[in-house]
CSV table of C-alpha atoms in Angstrom, one decimal:
chain,number,residue,atom,x,y,z
A,24,MET,CA,-4.8,-30.3,-30.7
A,25,LYS,CA,-4.9,-30.3,-27.1
A,26,ILE,CA,-2.7,-27.9,-24.9
A,27,CYS,CA,-2.3,-27.8,-21.1
A,28,THR,CA,-0.6,-25.2,-19.1
A,29,ILE,CA,0.4,-24.7,-15.6
A,30,THR,CA,0.6,-21.3,-14.2
A,31,CYS,CA,-0.3,-19.3,-11.0
A,32,HIS,CA,-3.7,-18.8,-11.9
A,33,ASP,CA,-5.9,-18.8,-8.9
A,34,VAL,CA,-3.8,-16.7,-6.3
A,35,TYR,CA,-6.3,-13.7,-5.9
A,36,ASN,CA,-3.8,-11.4,-7.8
A,37,TYR,CA,-5.1,-9.3,-10.8
A,38,GLY,CA,-2.0,-9.8,-12.9
A,39,ALA,CA,-2.0,-13.7,-12.4
A,40,SER,CA,-5.7,-14.1,-13.3
A,41,LEU,CA,-5.5,-11.9,-16.5
A,42,GLN,CA,-2.1,-13.3,-17.9
A,43,ALA,CA,-3.9,-16.9,-17.4
A,44,TYR,CA,-7.0,-15.8,-19.4
A,45,ALA,CA,-4.8,-14.1,-22.0
A,46,LEU,CA,-2.7,-17.2,-23.0
A,47,GLN,CA,-5.8,-19.3,-23.0
A,48,GLU,CA,-7.9,-17.0,-25.3
A,49,TYR,CA,-4.9,-16.6,-27.6
A,50,CYS,CA,-4.5,-20.5,-28.1
A,51,ARG,CA,-8.1,-20.9,-28.4
A,52,SER,CA,-8.3,-18.2,-31.2
A,53,LEU,CA,-5.9,-20.8,-33.2
A,54,GLY,CA,-8.5,-23.5,-32.9
A,55,HIS,CA,-6.9,-25.6,-30.2
A,56,ASP,CA,-8.7,-27.6,-27.2
A,57,TYR,CA,-7.2,-25.8,-24.1
A,58,CYS,CA,-7.1,-26.1,-20.4
A,59,ILE,CA,-5.4,-24.8,-17.1
A,60,ILE,CA,-4.3,-27.4,-14.8
A,61,ASP,CA,-6.0,-26.6,-11.6
A,62,TYR,CA,-3.0,-26.6,-9.4
A,63,LYS,CA,-3.3,-25.3,-5.7
A,64,PRO,CA,-0.4,-26.6,-3.6
A,65,PRO,CA,-0.6,-25.9,0.2
A,66,TYR,CA,1.4,-22.8,0.0
A,67,LEU,CA,-0.9,-21.3,-2.7
A,68,SER,CA,-4.2,-22.2,-0.6
A,69,ASN,CA,-4.4,-20.2,2.4
A,70,HIS,CA,-6.0,-17.0,0.8
A,71,TYR,CA,-8.9,-15.6,2.8
A,72,ASN,CA,-8.5,-17.8,5.9
A,73,LEU,CA,-10.9,-16.4,8.5
A,74,TRP,CA,-9.0,-17.8,11.3
A,75,SER,CA,-5.3,-17.3,10.3
A,76,ILE,CA,-2.6,-15.9,12.7
A,77,CYS,CA,-0.5,-13.6,10.5
A,78,ASN,CA,1.9,-12.6,13.4
A,79,PRO,CA,3.2,-15.5,15.6
A,80,ILE,CA,3.4,-13.1,18.7
A,81,PHE,CA,-0.6,-13.5,18.8
A,82,ASP,CA,-0.5,-17.3,18.5
A,83,LYS,CA,-0.7,-17.8,22.4
A,84,PRO,CA,-3.8,-18.9,24.5
A,85,VAL,CA,-6.6,-16.2,25.0
A,86,VAL,CA,-4.5,-13.8,22.8
A,87,ARG,CA,-5.1,-16.1,19.8
A,88,GLU,CA,-9.0,-15.9,20.1
A,89,LEU,CA,-9.0,-12.1,20.7
A,90,TYR,CA,-6.9,-11.5,17.8
A,91,ARG,CA,-9.1,-13.6,15.5
A,92,MET,CA,-12.3,-12.0,16.6
A,93,ALA,CA,-10.8,-8.4,16.1
A,94,LYS,CA,-9.7,-9.5,12.5
A,95,LEU,CA,-13.1,-11.3,11.6
A,96,PRO,CA,-15.2,-8.4,10.6
A,97,GLY,CA,-12.6,-7.0,7.9
A,98,ARG,CA,-11.9,-10.6,6.9
A,99,LEU,CA,-15.6,-11.2,6.3
A,100,ARG,CA,-15.9,-7.8,4.3
A,101,GLN,CA,-13.0,-9.2,2.1
A,102,LEU,CA,-14.9,-12.1,1.0
A,103,LYS,CA,-16.6,-9.9,-1.5
A,104,ARG,CA,-13.3,-9.5,-3.5
A,105,LYS,CA,-12.6,-13.1,-3.1
A,106,ARG,CA,-16.0,-13.8,-4.7
A,107,LEU,CA,-15.3,-11.6,-7.7
A,108,PHE,CA,-11.9,-13.4,-8.2
A,109,ASP,CA,-13.9,-16.6,-7.9
A,110,ASP,CA,-16.5,-15.6,-10.3
A,111,PHE,CA,-13.9,-14.5,-12.9
A,112,THR,CA,-12.0,-17.9,-12.6
A,113,LYS,CA,-15.2,-19.9,-13.0
A,114,LYS,CA,-16.8,-17.8,-15.9
A,115,TYR,CA,-13.4,-17.3,-17.8
A,116,LEU,CA,-10.9,-19.8,-17.1
A,117,SER,CA,-11.0,-23.3,-18.6
A,118,LEU,CA,-9.7,-25.7,-15.6
A,119,THR,CA,-9.3,-29.4,-15.3
A,120,LYS,CA,-11.9,-31.1,-13.6
A,121,LYS,CA,-9.6,-32.2,-10.7
A,122,ARG,CA,-7.7,-29.8,-8.6
A,123,TYR,CA,-4.0,-31.0,-7.8
A,124,ASP,CA,-2.0,-30.2,-4.7
A,125,SER,CA,1.7,-31.5,-5.8
A,126,SER,CA,3.6,-32.6,-8.9
A,127,GLU,CA,3.1,-36.1,-7.6
A,128,ASP,CA,-0.6,-35.8,-7.4
A,129,ILE,CA,-0.7,-34.5,-11.2
A,130,ALA,CA,1.7,-37.3,-12.4
A,131,GLU,CA,-0.6,-39.8,-10.8
A,132,ASP,CA,-3.7,-38.7,-13.0
A,133,CYS,CA,-2.0,-36.4,-15.5
A,134,PRO,CA,-4.5,-34.5,-18.0
A,135,SER,CA,-3.5,-35.7,-21.5
A,136,ALA,CA,-2.1,-33.2,-24.0
A,137,ASP,CA,0.0,-32.8,-27.2
A,138,LEU,CA,1.7,-29.8,-25.8
A,139,TYR,CA,2.4,-28.7,-22.2
A,140,ILE,CA,3.2,-25.2,-21.5
A,141,ALA,CA,4.6,-23.8,-18.1
A,142,GLY,CA,4.1,-20.2,-17.5
A,143,SER,CA,3.5,-17.4,-17.8
A,144,ASP,CA,4.1,-15.1,-14.7
A,145,GLN,CA,6.6,-15.6,-11.7
A,146,ILE,CA,6.5,-19.4,-11.7
A,147,TRP,CA,10.4,-19.8,-11.4
A,148,ASN,CA,10.7,-16.9,-8.8
A,149,THR,CA,13.1,-18.5,-6.4
A,150,LEU,CA,12.4,-16.2,-3.6
A,151,PHE,CA,8.9,-18.0,-3.5
A,152,PRO,CA,8.0,-21.5,-2.9
A,153,ASN,CA,6.8,-22.1,-6.7
A,154,GLY,CA,10.5,-21.4,-7.7
A,155,ALA,CA,11.3,-24.7,-5.8
A,156,ASP,CA,8.2,-26.5,-7.0
A,157,ALA,CA,8.7,-29.3,-9.4
A,158,ALA,CA,5.4,-29.0,-10.9
A,159,PHE,CA,6.1,-25.6,-12.5
A,160,TYR,CA,8.9,-27.1,-14.4
A,161,LEU,CA,6.4,-29.7,-15.7
A,162,ASP,CA,8.1,-32.6,-13.7
A,163,PHE,CA,4.8,-34.6,-14.0
A,164,VAL,CA,4.9,-35.1,-17.7
A,165,LYS,CA,5.8,-38.5,-18.4
A,166,ASN,CA,4.0,-39.3,-21.7
A,167,GLY,CA,6.7,-38.0,-24.0
A,168,ALA,CA,4.9,-34.8,-25.0
A,169,ARG,CA,6.3,-31.7,-26.0
A,170,LYS,CA,7.2,-29.4,-23.0
A,171,ILE,CA,8.0,-25.6,-23.4
A,172,SER,CA,7.8,-22.7,-21.3
A,173,TYR,CA,6.1,-19.4,-22.2
A,174,ALA,CA,7.5,-16.2,-21.0
A,175,ALA,CA,8.1,-17.8,-17.6
A,176,SER,CA,9.6,-15.4,-15.1
A,177,PHE,CA,12.4,-15.7,-12.4
A,178,ALA,CA,11.5,-12.0,-11.5
A,179,THR,CA,14.9,-11.5,-10.0
A,180,GLU,CA,18.4,-11.0,-11.4
A,181,LYS,CA,19.8,-14.3,-10.0
A,182,ILE,CA,18.4,-17.7,-8.6
A,183,HIS,CA,18.2,-17.5,-4.8
A,184,ASN,CA,18.2,-20.1,-2.1
A,185,GLY,CA,20.8,-22.3,-3.6
A,186,LEU,CA,18.5,-23.6,-6.2
A,187,ASP,CA,20.8,-23.3,-9.3
A,188,SER,CA,21.3,-27.0,-9.8
A,189,PHE,CA,17.7,-27.8,-9.1
A,190,VAL,CA,16.4,-25.4,-11.7
A,191,LYS,CA,19.0,-26.6,-14.2
A,192,GLU,CA,18.2,-30.1,-13.7
A,193,LYS,CA,14.4,-29.7,-14.2
A,194,LEU,CA,14.8,-27.4,-17.2
A,195,LYS,CA,16.9,-30.0,-19.0
A,196,ASN,CA,13.6,-31.8,-19.8
A,197,PHE,CA,12.1,-28.8,-21.6
A,198,ASP,CA,12.0,-28.9,-25.5
A,199,ALA,CA,11.8,-25.0,-25.8
A,200,ILE,CA,12.4,-22.3,-23.2
A,201,SER,CA,11.1,-18.8,-23.4
A,202,VAL,CA,11.2,-16.2,-20.7
A,203,ARG,CA,9.8,-12.6,-19.9
A,204,GLU,CA,12.9,-10.7,-19.1
A,205,SER,CA,16.4,-10.2,-20.6
A,206,SER,CA,17.8,-10.8,-17.2
A,207,ALA,CA,16.2,-14.3,-17.3
A,208,LEU,CA,18.1,-14.8,-20.5
A,209,GLN,CA,21.3,-14.1,-18.4
A,210,ILE,CA,20.4,-16.5,-15.8
A,211,LEU,CA,19.7,-19.2,-18.1
A,212,GLN,CA,22.9,-18.6,-20.0
A,213,LYS,CA,24.9,-19.1,-16.7
A,214,LEU,CA,23.1,-22.5,-16.5
A,215,ASP,CA,24.2,-23.4,-20.0
A,216,PHE,CA,20.8,-22.7,-21.8
A,217,CYS,CA,21.9,-20.4,-24.4
A,218,ASP,CA,19.0,-20.8,-27.0
A,219,ALA,CA,16.1,-19.4,-24.7
A,220,THR,CA,13.8,-17.0,-26.4
A,221,LEU,CA,12.8,-13.5,-24.9
A,222,LEU,CA,8.8,-13.0,-25.4
A,223,ALA,CA,6.0,-10.7,-24.2
A,224,ASP,CA,3.8,-11.5,-21.2
A,225,PRO,CA,0.7,-13.3,-22.3
A,226,VAL,CA,-1.5,-10.0,-21.8
A,227,PHE,CA,0.0,-8.6,-24.8
A,228,LEU,CA,-1.3,-11.4,-27.0
A,229,LEU,CA,-4.8,-9.9,-26.8
A,230,ALA,CA,-5.5,-6.6,-28.6
A,231,ARG,CA,-6.8,-3.7,-26.5
A,232,GLU,CA,-10.2,-4.4,-28.0
A,233,GLN,CA,-10.3,-7.6,-26.6
A,234,TRP,CA,-9.7,-6.5,-23.2
A,235,ALA,CA,-12.0,-3.8,-23.6
A,236,LYS,CA,-14.9,-6.4,-23.9
A,237,LEU,CA,-14.2,-7.4,-20.5
A,238,ILE,CA,-15.1,-4.0,-19.1
A,239,GLU,CA,-18.8,-3.6,-18.7
A,240,LYS,CA,-18.9,-0.3,-17.8
A,241,PRO,CA,-16.7,2.4,-16.0
A,242,ILE,CA,-17.1,2.1,-12.3
A,243,SER,CA,-15.5,5.3,-11.2
A,244,GLY,CA,-17.7,7.9,-12.8
A,245,ASN,CA,-16.7,10.3,-15.6
A,246,ASP,CA,-14.3,12.4,-13.7
A,247,GLU,CA,-10.6,12.1,-14.6
A,248,TYR,CA,-8.4,10.7,-11.8
A,249,ILE,CA,-5.1,9.1,-11.0
A,250,PHE,CA,-5.2,5.4,-10.5
A,251,VAL,CA,-2.9,3.9,-7.9
A,252,TYR,CA,-1.9,0.5,-7.4
A,253,ASP,CA,0.3,-0.4,-4.4
A,254,CYS,CA,1.4,-3.9,-3.9
A,255,GLU,CA,3.4,-3.4,-0.7
A,256,LYS,CA,3.2,-0.3,1.8
A,257,SER,CA,5.4,2.2,-0.3
A,258,HIS,CA,6.1,5.4,1.3
A,259,LYS,CA,7.8,6.3,-1.9
A,260,LEU,CA,5.0,5.5,-4.0
A,261,ARG,CA,2.6,7.4,-1.6
A,262,ALA,CA,5.0,10.5,-1.8
A,263,ILE,CA,5.0,10.6,-5.5
A,264,ALA,CA,1.0,9.8,-5.6
A,265,GLU,CA,0.5,12.9,-3.5
A,266,GLU,CA,2.6,14.9,-5.7
A,267,LEU,CA,0.9,13.9,-8.6
A,268,ARG,CA,-2.4,14.7,-7.1
A,269,ARG,CA,-0.8,18.2,-6.2
A,270,LYS,CA,0.5,18.8,-9.7
A,271,THR,CA,-2.7,17.6,-11.6
A,272,GLY,CA,-5.5,18.4,-9.2
A,273,LEU,CA,-7.0,15.0,-9.8
A,274,LYS,CA,-8.2,12.6,-7.3
A,275,ILE,CA,-6.6,9.4,-6.6
A,276,CYS,CA,-8.5,6.1,-7.1
A,277,SER,CA,-6.8,3.0,-5.6
A,278,VAL,CA,-7.5,-0.8,-5.1
A,279,SER,CA,-5.1,-1.0,-2.2
A,280,ALA,CA,-7.2,-1.3,0.8
A,281,ILE,CA,-4.3,-1.2,3.3
A,282,TYR,CA,-1.7,0.5,1.6
A,283,GLY,CA,-4.0,3.2,-0.2
A,284,ARG,CA,-5.6,5.0,2.6
A,285,TYR,CA,-4.5,8.4,1.2
A,286,ALA,CA,-6.6,7.7,-1.8
A,287,ASP,CA,-9.6,9.8,-2.3
A,288,LYS,CA,-11.6,6.6,-3.3
A,289,ASN,CA,-10.7,3.0,-2.5
A,290,TYR,CA,-12.1,0.2,-4.6
A,291,GLU,CA,-10.3,-2.4,-2.4
A,292,LEU,CA,-13.0,-5.2,-3.1
A,293,SER,CA,-12.4,-5.4,-6.8
A,294,GLY,CA,-11.8,-8.4,-9.0
A,295,PRO,CA,-9.9,-8.5,-12.2
A,296,LYS,CA,-12.4,-6.9,-14.3
A,297,GLU,CA,-12.9,-4.1,-12.0
A,298,PHE,CA,-9.3,-3.6,-11.9
A,299,LEU,CA,-9.1,-3.3,-15.7
A,300,SER,CA,-11.8,-1.0,-15.7
A,301,LEU,CA,-10.3,1.3,-13.4
A,302,LEU,CA,-6.9,1.2,-15.1
A,303,ALA,CA,-8.3,1.6,-18.5
A,304,ASN,CA,-10.3,4.8,-17.7
A,305,ALA,CA,-7.8,6.6,-15.7
A,306,ARG,CA,-6.0,9.7,-16.7
A,307,TYR,CA,-2.6,8.6,-15.2
A,308,VAL,CA,-1.4,5.5,-13.7
A,309,LEU,CA,0.9,5.0,-10.7
A,310,ALA,CA,2.0,1.5,-9.5
A,311,ASN,CA,4.8,-0.7,-8.5
A,312,SER,CA,3.2,-3.8,-10.4
A,313,PHE,CA,4.3,-5.5,-13.6
A,314,HIS,CA,0.9,-6.1,-14.9
A,315,ALA,CA,-0.3,-2.5,-14.1
A,316,LEU,CA,2.4,-1.4,-16.4
A,317,ALA,CA,1.7,-3.9,-19.0
A,318,PHE,CA,-1.9,-2.8,-19.1
A,319,SER,CA,-0.8,0.8,-19.1
A,320,LEU,CA,1.1,0.1,-22.2
A,321,ILE,CA,-2.2,-1.8,-23.8
A,322,PHE,CA,-4.3,1.1,-23.0
A,323,GLN,CA,-1.9,3.6,-23.9
A,324,LYS,CA,-2.1,5.4,-20.6
A,325,ASP,CA,0.5,7.9,-18.8
A,326,PHE,CA,1.9,6.1,-16.3
A,327,TYR,CA,4.7,5.9,-13.7
A,328,ILE,CA,6.3,2.9,-12.2
A,329,VAL,CA,7.9,2.8,-8.8
A,330,ASN,CA,10.4,0.2,-7.6
A,331,ARG,CA,9.3,-2.3,-5.0
A,332,ASN,CA,11.4,-3.1,-1.7
A,333,GLU,CA,11.3,-6.7,-2.2
A,334,GLY,CA,13.6,-6.9,-5.1
A,335,ILE,CA,11.6,-8.3,-7.8
A,336,ASN,CA,11.9,-5.2,-10.1
A,337,LYS,CA,13.8,-6.6,-13.1
A,338,ARG,CA,10.6,-7.5,-15.0
A,339,MET,CA,9.4,-4.0,-14.8
A,340,SER,CA,12.9,-2.1,-15.5
A,341,ASP,CA,13.5,-4.6,-18.5
A,342,LEU,CA,10.2,-4.0,-20.3
A,343,LEU,CA,10.6,-0.2,-19.9
A,344,CYS,CA,14.2,-0.4,-21.0
A,345,SER,CA,13.3,-2.6,-24.1
A,346,ILE,CA,10.6,0.1,-25.2
A,347,ASN,CA,12.7,3.1,-24.6
A,348,LEU,CA,10.6,4.3,-21.6
A,349,SER,CA,13.1,3.9,-18.7
A,350,ASN,CA,12.3,7.6,-17.7
A,351,ARG,CA,8.7,6.4,-16.6
A,352,LEU,CA,10.7,4.3,-13.7
A,353,VAL,CA,10.4,7.2,-11.0
A,354,ASP,CA,12.1,7.1,-7.6
A,355,LYS,CA,11.1,10.4,-6.0
A,356,PRO,CA,8.2,13.0,-6.4
A,357,ILE,CA,10.6,15.4,-8.3
A,358,ASP,CA,11.0,12.8,-11.0
A,359,ILE,CA,7.3,13.5,-12.0
A,360,ASP,CA,7.0,14.8,-15.6
A,361,LEU,CA,3.5,15.3,-17.0
A,362,GLU,CA,4.8,15.2,-20.6
A,363,ALA,CA,2.4,12.7,-22.4
A,364,ILE,CA,4.0,9.3,-23.7
A,365,GLN,CA,4.4,9.2,-27.4
A,366,TYR,CA,3.0,6.0,-28.2
A,367,GLN,CA,3.7,5.8,-32.0
A,368,SER,CA,7.3,4.7,-31.5
A,369,VAL,CA,6.4,2.5,-28.1
A,370,GLU,CA,3.9,0.5,-30.2
A,371,ALA,CA,6.4,-0.3,-32.9
A,372,GLU,CA,8.8,-1.9,-30.3
A,373,ILE,CA,5.9,-3.8,-28.5
A,374,ASN,CA,4.3,-5.0,-31.8
A,375,SER,CA,7.9,-6.4,-32.6
A,376,LEU,CA,8.0,-8.4,-29.4
A,377,ILE,CA,4.4,-9.5,-29.8
A,378,ASP,CA,5.2,-10.8,-33.3
A,379,THR,CA,8.1,-12.7,-32.0
A,380,SER,CA,5.9,-14.2,-29.2
A,381,CYS,CA,3.3,-15.2,-31.7
A,382,HIS,CA,5.8,-16.8,-34.0
A,383,TYR,CA,7.4,-18.9,-31.1
A,384,LEU,CA,3.8,-20.3,-30.0
A,385,ASN,CA,2.9,-21.0,-33.5
A,386,GLN,CA,6.1,-22.7,-34.1
A,387,GLN,CA,5.9,-24.7,-31.1
A,388,ILE,CA,2.3,-25.7,-31.8
A,389,ASP,CA,3.1,-26.9,-35.3
A,390,LEU,CA,6.1,-29.1,-34.0
A,391,CYS,CA,3.5,-31.1,-32.2
A,392,GLN,CA,1.0,-31.6,-35.2
């Protein structure tokens, strides 16, 4: 059977790349023909632009050129990180031969499939342009094939920017809806979708041993360390990281070039595989990232999660609550507790969610055959 998915697969984000890979590999393990629609609208296509002006105050004659020249050396250096992501995409993700830039573009030459899947990740986050993009609601499917979502995420507690009617209208065409957070179920209920299913993020569909195969070797040496992943310039996370370093005597390794300058070692030019290696071999993990949390659970790490400022924290707090680890969501240095996580009970909760997720996917696939 042929399965096509649409997700944010090529945005130079560790979690986005790895979740796309996970759903692909799980469906392939069931013996199905699978591809990811190579969708890159303009708002997702401006990564690593050597000449972009990030702040409009510099977008003036003469100043513009001086700004660009000042930024160029650092941007050229960052191309190594881009190459690692591009290599991962080329080697591990099965994409459509054609790249599309709009829902209308896909509709004109839609790849044939028996089942279309939207998700996972933050495809319906209405704080971002993708939440208002009809393509991520499978609007381009016109052939009557089955349309479902898999663990799609709104990432927030409500729909923003007045898009409630838009989201409701687009979701009416789905045959089955599944989401990643319990808060998303509440959003859907307010839109009169009362039969949605709560599922695990795709990364949980692959066993620890399968992820370990992507890790060729430790890149951080044999010493124990704290792995820090900061997705924003979080002063709170930094304070907690420095307290954890003080308490444990361990060095900090980071992949955050701009936001992790306090780290003892920074691997800012890392791709998805290097990210996995750094996390999997860490003694402690400290992050404000959903997928850093997910992989900490998969590799059974002692971890601490910090809320982000941009208001997309429900995906982390919901997951922690569902597995009775809300105490690992920390807000200040004094919250740090070095007691190890007892993974026996945690694993049982996660496995139950994984079983539900596999059953949902298998059932949806069977309905197409």
